[in-house]
Amino acid sequence: MSRSSKKQERDILYDAILTLKDKEECKRFFRDLCTVSELRAIEQRFEVARLLNEGMIYNDILERTGASSATISRVNRSLQYGEGAYLEIIPRIADKIEEAEADGLL
């Protein structure tokens, strides 16, 4: 299989994600797509990114999330030198984060 065909196959996944209509459909799709461990790892990485972006230090993040120092470091590298997606997405959901914190969910 050529590189181009493999890339097109991978792109189909992202096209599928873009068709998700709401949070419940998104949750169902990712529960079908990923194992529980994979989902927890993804969720944890996003929480670490959010906390690093807020300026929290490694030790506090480790204590709060249970993430390893290697995970925190990897996420920090992505924040600093990655594609910039964390830095685009986090502000988009700032209102939801504030609501969850006010409700004691975060």
Backbone as JSON Lines, residues from 0, in Angstrom:
{"i":0,"aa":"M","n":[0.85,-1.18,0.0],"ca":[0.0,0.0,0.0],"c":[0.89,1.24,0.0]}
{"i":1,"aa":"S","n":[0.57,2.19,-0.82],"ca":[1.39,3.39,-0.94],"c":[1.2,4.3,0.27]}
{"i":2,"aa":"R","n":[2.17,5.17,0.47],"ca":[2.09,6.14,1.56],"c":[0.85,7.01,1.44]}
{"i":3,"aa":"S","n":[0.53,7.39,0.23],"ca":[-0.62,8.25,-0.03],"c":[-1.92,7.57,0.39]}
{"i":4,"aa":"S","n":[-2.06,6.27,0.07],"ca":[-3.29,5.56,0.44],"c":[-3.4,5.4,1.95]}
{"i":5,"aa":"K","n":[-2.25,5.16,2.62],"ca":[-2.29,5.03,4.08],"c":[-2.7,6.36,4.7]}
{"i":6,"aa":"K","n":[-2.19,7.46,4.17],"ca":[-2.56,8.78,4.69],"c":[-4.05,9.01,4.49]}
{"i":7,"aa":"Q","n":[-4.58,8.64,3.34],"ca":[-6.01,8.82,3.09],"c":[-6.83,7.97,4.06]}
{"i":8,"aa":"E","n":[-6.38,6.77,4.36],"ca":[-7.08,5.91,5.32],"c":[-7.09,6.56,6.69]}
{"i":9,"aa":"R","n":[-5.96,7.12,7.11],"ca":[-5.89,7.78,8.41],"c":[-6.79,9.02,8.43]}
{"i":10,"aa":"D","n":[-6.82,9.75,7.34],"ca":[-7.65,10.96,7.27],"c":[-9.13,10.64,7.42]}
{"i":11,"aa":"I","n":[-9.55,9.45,7.04],"ca":[-10.95,9.07,7.17],"c":[-11.37,9.11,8.64]}
{"i":12,"aa":"L","n":[-10.49,8.71,9.54],"ca":[-10.79,8.78,10.97],"c":[-11.08,10.22,11.37]}
{"i":13,"aa":"Y","n":[-10.25,11.16,10.95],"ca":[-10.45,12.56,11.33],"c":[-11.72,13.12,10.69]}
{"i":14,"aa":"D","n":[-12.02,12.68,9.48],"ca":[-13.28,13.08,8.85],"c":[-14.46,12.55,9.66]}
{"i":15,"aa":"A","n":[-14.35,11.32,10.14],"ca":[-15.42,10.73,10.96],"c":[-15.6,11.53,12.24]}
{"i":16,"aa":"I","n":[-14.51,11.91,12.89],"ca":[-14.59,12.7,14.13],"c":[-15.3,14.02,13.88]}
{"i":17,"aa":"L","n":[-15.01,14.63,12.74],"ca":[-15.63,15.91,12.43],"c":[-17.14,15.81,12.18]}
{"i":18,"aa":"T","n":[-17.65,14.6,11.99],"ca":[-19.09,14.44,11.77],"c":[-19.87,14.26,13.07]}
{"i":19,"aa":"L","n":[-19.19,14.08,14.19],"ca":[-19.88,13.85,15.46],"c":[-20.75,15.06,15.8]}
{"i":20,"aa":"K","n":[-21.97,14.77,16.21],"ca":[-22.97,15.83,16.38],"c":[-23.02,16.45,17.77]}
{"i":21,"aa":"D","n":[-22.71,15.68,18.8],"ca":[-22.8,16.21,20.16],"c":[-21.88,15.42,21.08]}
{"i":22,"aa":"K","n":[-21.83,15.85,22.35],"ca":[-20.92,15.23,23.3],"c":[-21.24,13.75,23.52]}
{"i":23,"aa":"E","n":[-22.52,13.39,23.61],"ca":[-22.88,11.99,23.83],"c":[-22.45,11.1,22.67]}
{"i":24,"aa":"E","n":[-22.67,11.58,21.45],"ca":[-22.23,10.82,20.28],"c":[-20.7,10.69,20.27]}
{"i":25,"aa":"C","n":[-20.03,11.76,20.66],"ca":[-18.57,11.75,20.73],"c":[-18.09,10.73,21.75]}
{"i":26,"aa":"K","n":[-18.71,10.73,22.94],"ca":[-18.33,9.76,23.97],"c":[-18.54,8.33,23.49]}
{"i":27,"aa":"R","n":[-19.67,8.07,22.87],"ca":[-19.96,6.7,22.38],"c":[-18.93,6.29,21.33]}
{"i":28,"aa":"F","n":[-18.62,7.19,20.41],"ca":[-17.66,6.89,19.36],"c":[-16.3,6.54,19.95]}
{"i":29,"aa":"F","n":[-15.82,7.37,20.89],"ca":[-14.5,7.13,21.46],"c":[-14.49,5.9,22.37]}
{"i":30,"aa":"R","n":[-15.61,5.59,23.02],"ca":[-15.68,4.35,23.81],"c":[-15.61,3.13,22.91]}
{"i":31,"aa":"D","n":[-16.19,3.23,21.73],"ca":[-16.08,2.13,20.76],"c":[-14.68,2.06,20.16]}
{"i":32,"aa":"L","n":[-14.08,3.2,19.93],"ca":[-12.78,3.27,19.26],"c":[-11.6,2.91,20.17]}
{"i":33,"aa":"C","n":[-11.67,3.32,21.42],"ca":[-10.53,3.18,22.33],"c":[-10.84,2.24,23.49]}
{"i":34,"aa":"T","n":[-9.79,1.7,24.07],"ca":[-9.96,0.94,25.31],"c":[-10.14,1.95,26.45]}
{"i":35,"aa":"V","n":[-10.61,1.46,27.58],"ca":[-10.77,2.33,28.75],"c":[-9.43,2.96,29.11]}
{"i":36,"aa":"S","n":[-8.36,2.18,29.08],"ca":[-7.03,2.7,29.41],"c":[-6.59,3.79,28.44]}
{"i":37,"aa":"E","n":[-6.85,3.6,27.17],"ca":[-6.48,4.61,26.17],"c":[-7.25,5.9,26.4]}
{"i":38,"aa":"L","n":[-8.54,5.79,26.68],"ca":[-9.34,6.98,26.94],"c":[-8.85,7.71,28.18]}
{"i":39,"aa":"R","n":[-8.56,6.98,29.24],"ca":[-8.08,7.61,30.48],"c":[-6.75,8.32,30.22]}
{"i":40,"aa":"A","n":[-5.88,7.7,29.42],"ca":[-4.59,8.32,29.11],"c":[-4.78,9.62,28.32]}
{"i":41,"aa":"I","n":[-5.68,9.61,27.37],"ca":[-5.97,10.81,26.57],"c":[-6.55,11.9,27.46]}
{"i":42,"aa":"E","n":[-7.52,11.52,28.29],"ca":[-8.15,12.48,29.2],"c":[-7.1,13.07,30.15]}
{"i":43,"aa":"Q","n":[-6.22,12.22,30.67],"ca":[-5.19,12.67,31.59],"c":[-4.24,13.64,30.91]}
{"i":44,"aa":"R","n":[-3.82,13.33,29.69],"ca":[-2.91,14.22,28.96],"c":[-3.54,15.59,28.75]}
{"i":45,"aa":"F","n":[-4.83,15.6,28.42],"ca":[-5.5,16.89,28.2],"c":[-5.58,17.68,29.51]}
{"i":46,"aa":"E","n":[-5.87,16.99,30.61],"ca":[-5.9,17.67,31.91],"c":[-4.53,18.24,32.25]}
{"i":47,"aa":"V","n":[-3.49,17.46,32.01],"ca":[-2.12,17.93,32.27],"c":[-1.83,19.17,31.42]}
{"i":48,"aa":"A","n":[-2.21,19.15,30.16],"ca":[-1.98,20.3,29.27],"c":[-2.7,21.54,29.82]}
{"i":49,"aa":"R","n":[-3.91,21.35,30.24],"ca":[-4.7,22.47,30.78],"c":[-4.03,23.05,32.03]}
{"i":50,"aa":"L","n":[-3.58,22.17,32.91],"ca":[-2.95,22.62,34.16],"c":[-1.59,23.29,33.9]}
{"i":51,"aa":"L","n":[-0.81,22.72,32.99],"ca":[0.46,23.36,32.62],"c":[0.2,24.74,32.01]}
{"i":52,"aa":"N","n":[-0.81,24.81,31.18],"ca":[-1.17,26.08,30.55],"c":[-1.58,27.13,31.58]}
{"i":53,"aa":"E","n":[-2.15,26.67,32.7],"ca":[-2.54,27.58,33.79],"c":[-1.34,27.96,34.66]}
{"i":54,"aa":"G","n":[-0.17,27.31,34.42],"ca":[1.03,27.65,35.17],"c":[1.29,26.76,36.37]}
{"i":55,"aa":"M","n":[0.53,25.68,36.52],"ca":[0.74,24.77,37.65],"c":[2.08,24.06,37.49]}
{"i":56,"aa":"I","n":[2.76,23.81,38.6],"ca":[4.07,23.16,38.56],"c":[3.92,21.63,38.52]}
{"i":57,"aa":"Y","n":[4.98,20.98,38.03],"ca":[4.99,19.53,37.83],"c":[4.51,18.75,39.05]}
{"i":58,"aa":"N","n":[5.09,19.05,40.23],"ca":[4.75,18.27,41.42],"c":[3.27,18.37,41.76]}
{"i":59,"aa":"D","n":[2.69,19.56,41.61],"ca":[1.27,19.73,41.9],"c":[0.41,18.98,40.88]}
{"i":60,"aa":"I","n":[0.85,18.99,39.62],"ca":[0.12,18.26,38.57],"c":[0.2,16.76,38.83]}
{"i":61,"aa":"L","n":[1.39,16.29,39.19],"ca":[1.58,14.87,39.48],"c":[0.64,14.45,40.62]}
{"i":62,"aa":"E","n":[0.6,15.26,41.67],"ca":[-0.25,14.95,42.82],"c":[-1.74,15.0,42.45]}
{"i":63,"aa":"R","n":[-2.12,15.98,41.67],"ca":[-3.54,16.16,41.33],"c":[-4.05,15.13,40.33]}
{"i":64,"aa":"T","n":[-3.21,14.78,39.35],"ca":[-3.68,13.92,38.26],"c":[-3.2,12.48,38.34]}
{"i":65,"aa":"G","n":[-2.11,12.25,39.04],"ca":[-1.52,10.92,39.06],"c":[-0.68,10.64,37.83]}
{"i":66,"aa":"A","n":[-0.53,11.63,36.96],"ca":[0.28,11.46,35.75],"c":[1.75,11.31,36.14]}
{"i":67,"aa":"S","n":[2.47,10.52,35.38],"ca":[3.9,10.36,35.64],"c":[4.64,11.62,35.22]}
{"i":68,"aa":"S","n":[5.84,11.79,35.74],"ca":[6.65,12.95,35.35],"c":[6.98,12.87,33.86]}
{"i":69,"aa":"A","n":[7.11,11.65,33.32],"ca":[7.38,11.49,31.88],"c":[6.19,12.0,31.05]}
{"i":70,"aa":"T","n":[4.98,11.7,31.5],"ca":[3.78,12.18,30.78],"c":[3.69,13.69,30.85]}
{"i":71,"aa":"I","n":[3.93,14.24,32.04],"ca":[3.87,15.69,32.2],"c":[4.91,16.36,31.32]}
{"i":72,"aa":"S","n":[6.1,15.8,31.29],"ca":[7.18,16.35,30.46],"c":[6.82,16.28,28.97]}
{"i":73,"aa":"R","n":[6.26,15.14,28.56],"ca":[5.89,14.97,27.15],"c":[4.82,15.98,26.74]}
{"i":74,"aa":"V","n":[3.82,16.16,27.6],"ca":[2.75,17.13,27.31],"c":[3.34,18.53,27.28]}
{"i":75,"aa":"N","n":[4.24,18.83,28.2],"ca":[4.86,20.15,28.21],"c":[5.63,20.41,26.92]}
{"i":76,"aa":"R","n":[6.34,19.39,26.42],"ca":[7.05,19.54,25.14],"c":[6.05,19.83,24.02]}
{"i":77,"aa":"S","n":[4.91,19.16,24.05],"ca":[3.89,19.42,23.03],"c":[3.35,20.84,23.13]}
{"i":78,"aa":"L","n":[3.16,21.31,24.36],"ca":[2.7,22.69,24.54],"c":[3.72,23.69,24.01]}
{"i":79,"aa":"Q","n":[4.99,23.4,24.27],"ca":[6.05,24.34,23.9],"c":[6.45,24.26,22.42]}
{"i":80,"aa":"Y","n":[6.52,23.03,21.89],"ca":[7.11,22.84,20.57],"c":[6.24,22.06,19.6]}
{"i":81,"aa":"G","n":[5.01,21.76,20.0],"ca":[4.14,20.93,19.17],"c":[3.43,21.71,18.08]}
{"i":82,"aa":"E","n":[2.31,21.21,17.69],"ca":[1.53,21.79,16.59],"c":[0.72,23.02,17.0]}
{"i":83,"aa":"G","n":[0.59,23.24,18.32],"ca":[-0.17,24.4,18.8],"c":[-1.64,24.11,19.06]}
{"i":84,"aa":"A","n":[-2.04,22.87,18.9],"ca":[-3.47,22.53,19.05],"c":[-3.96,22.71,20.48]}
{"i":85,"aa":"Y","n":[-3.15,22.28,21.47],"ca":[-3.58,22.49,22.86],"c":[-3.89,23.97,23.1]}
{"i":86,"aa":"L","n":[-2.99,24.83,22.62],"ca":[-3.13,26.26,22.86],"c":[-4.3,26.87,22.1]}
{"i":87,"aa":"E","n":[-4.76,26.21,21.06],"ca":[-5.95,26.66,20.33],"c":[-7.23,26.17,21.01]}
{"i":88,"aa":"I","n":[-7.19,24.93,21.46],"ca":[-8.39,24.28,21.99],"c":[-8.73,24.75,23.41]}
{"i":89,"aa":"I","n":[-7.74,24.85,24.27],"ca":[-8.01,25.18,25.68],"c":[-8.81,26.48,25.81]}
{"i":90,"aa":"P","n":[-8.46,27.57,25.13],"ca":[-9.28,28.78,25.26],"c":[-10.72,28.6,24.73]}
{"i":91,"aa":"R","n":[-10.9,27.72,23.76],"ca":[-12.23,27.49,23.21],"c":[-13.19,26.88,24.24]}
{"i":92,"aa":"I","n":[-12.62,26.16,25.2],"ca":[-13.49,25.51,26.19],"c":[-13.35,26.15,27.57]}
{"i":93,"aa":"A","n":[-12.78,27.35,27.63],"ca":[-12.55,28.02,28.91],"c":[-13.83,28.15,29.72]}
{"i":94,"aa":"D","n":[-14.94,28.49,29.09],"ca":[-16.21,28.64,29.82],"c":[-16.64,27.32,30.44]}
{"i":95,"aa":"K","n":[-16.49,26.23,29.71],"ca":[-16.86,24.91,30.25],"c":[-15.96,24.53,31.42]}
{"i":96,"aa":"I","n":[-14.68,24.87,31.32],"ca":[-13.74,24.58,32.4],"c":[-14.12,25.37,33.65]}
{"i":97,"aa":"E","n":[-14.44,26.66,33.48],"ca":[-14.83,27.49,34.61],"c":[-16.1,26.96,35.27]}
{"i":98,"aa":"E","n":[-17.09,26.55,34.47],"ca":[-18.32,25.99,35.02],"c":[-18.04,24.72,35.82]}
{"i":99,"aa":"A","n":[-17.22,23.85,35.28],"ca":[-16.89,22.59,35.95],"c":[-16.15,22.86,37.26]}
{"i":100,"aa":"E","n":[-15.24,23.84,37.25],"ca":[-14.51,24.18,38.47],"c":[-15.47,24.76,39.51]}
{"i":101,"aa":"A","n":[-16.39,25.61,39.08],"ca":[-17.37,26.21,40.0],"c":[-18.27,25.14,40.61]}
{"i":102,"aa":"D","n":[-18.56,24.1,39.84],"ca":[-19.41,23.01,40.32],"c":[-18.62,21.97,41.11]}
{"i":103,"aa":"G","n":[-17.31,22.2,41.26],"ca":[-16.47,21.28,42.0],"c":[-16.14,19.99,41.24]}
{"i":104,"aa":"L","n":[-16.31,20.02,39.92],"ca":[-16.05,18.84,39.11],"c":[-14.6,18.73,38.68]}
{"i":105,"aa":"L","n":[-13.86,19.81,38.76],"ca":[-12.43,19.8,38.41],"c":[-11.6,20.2,39.6]}
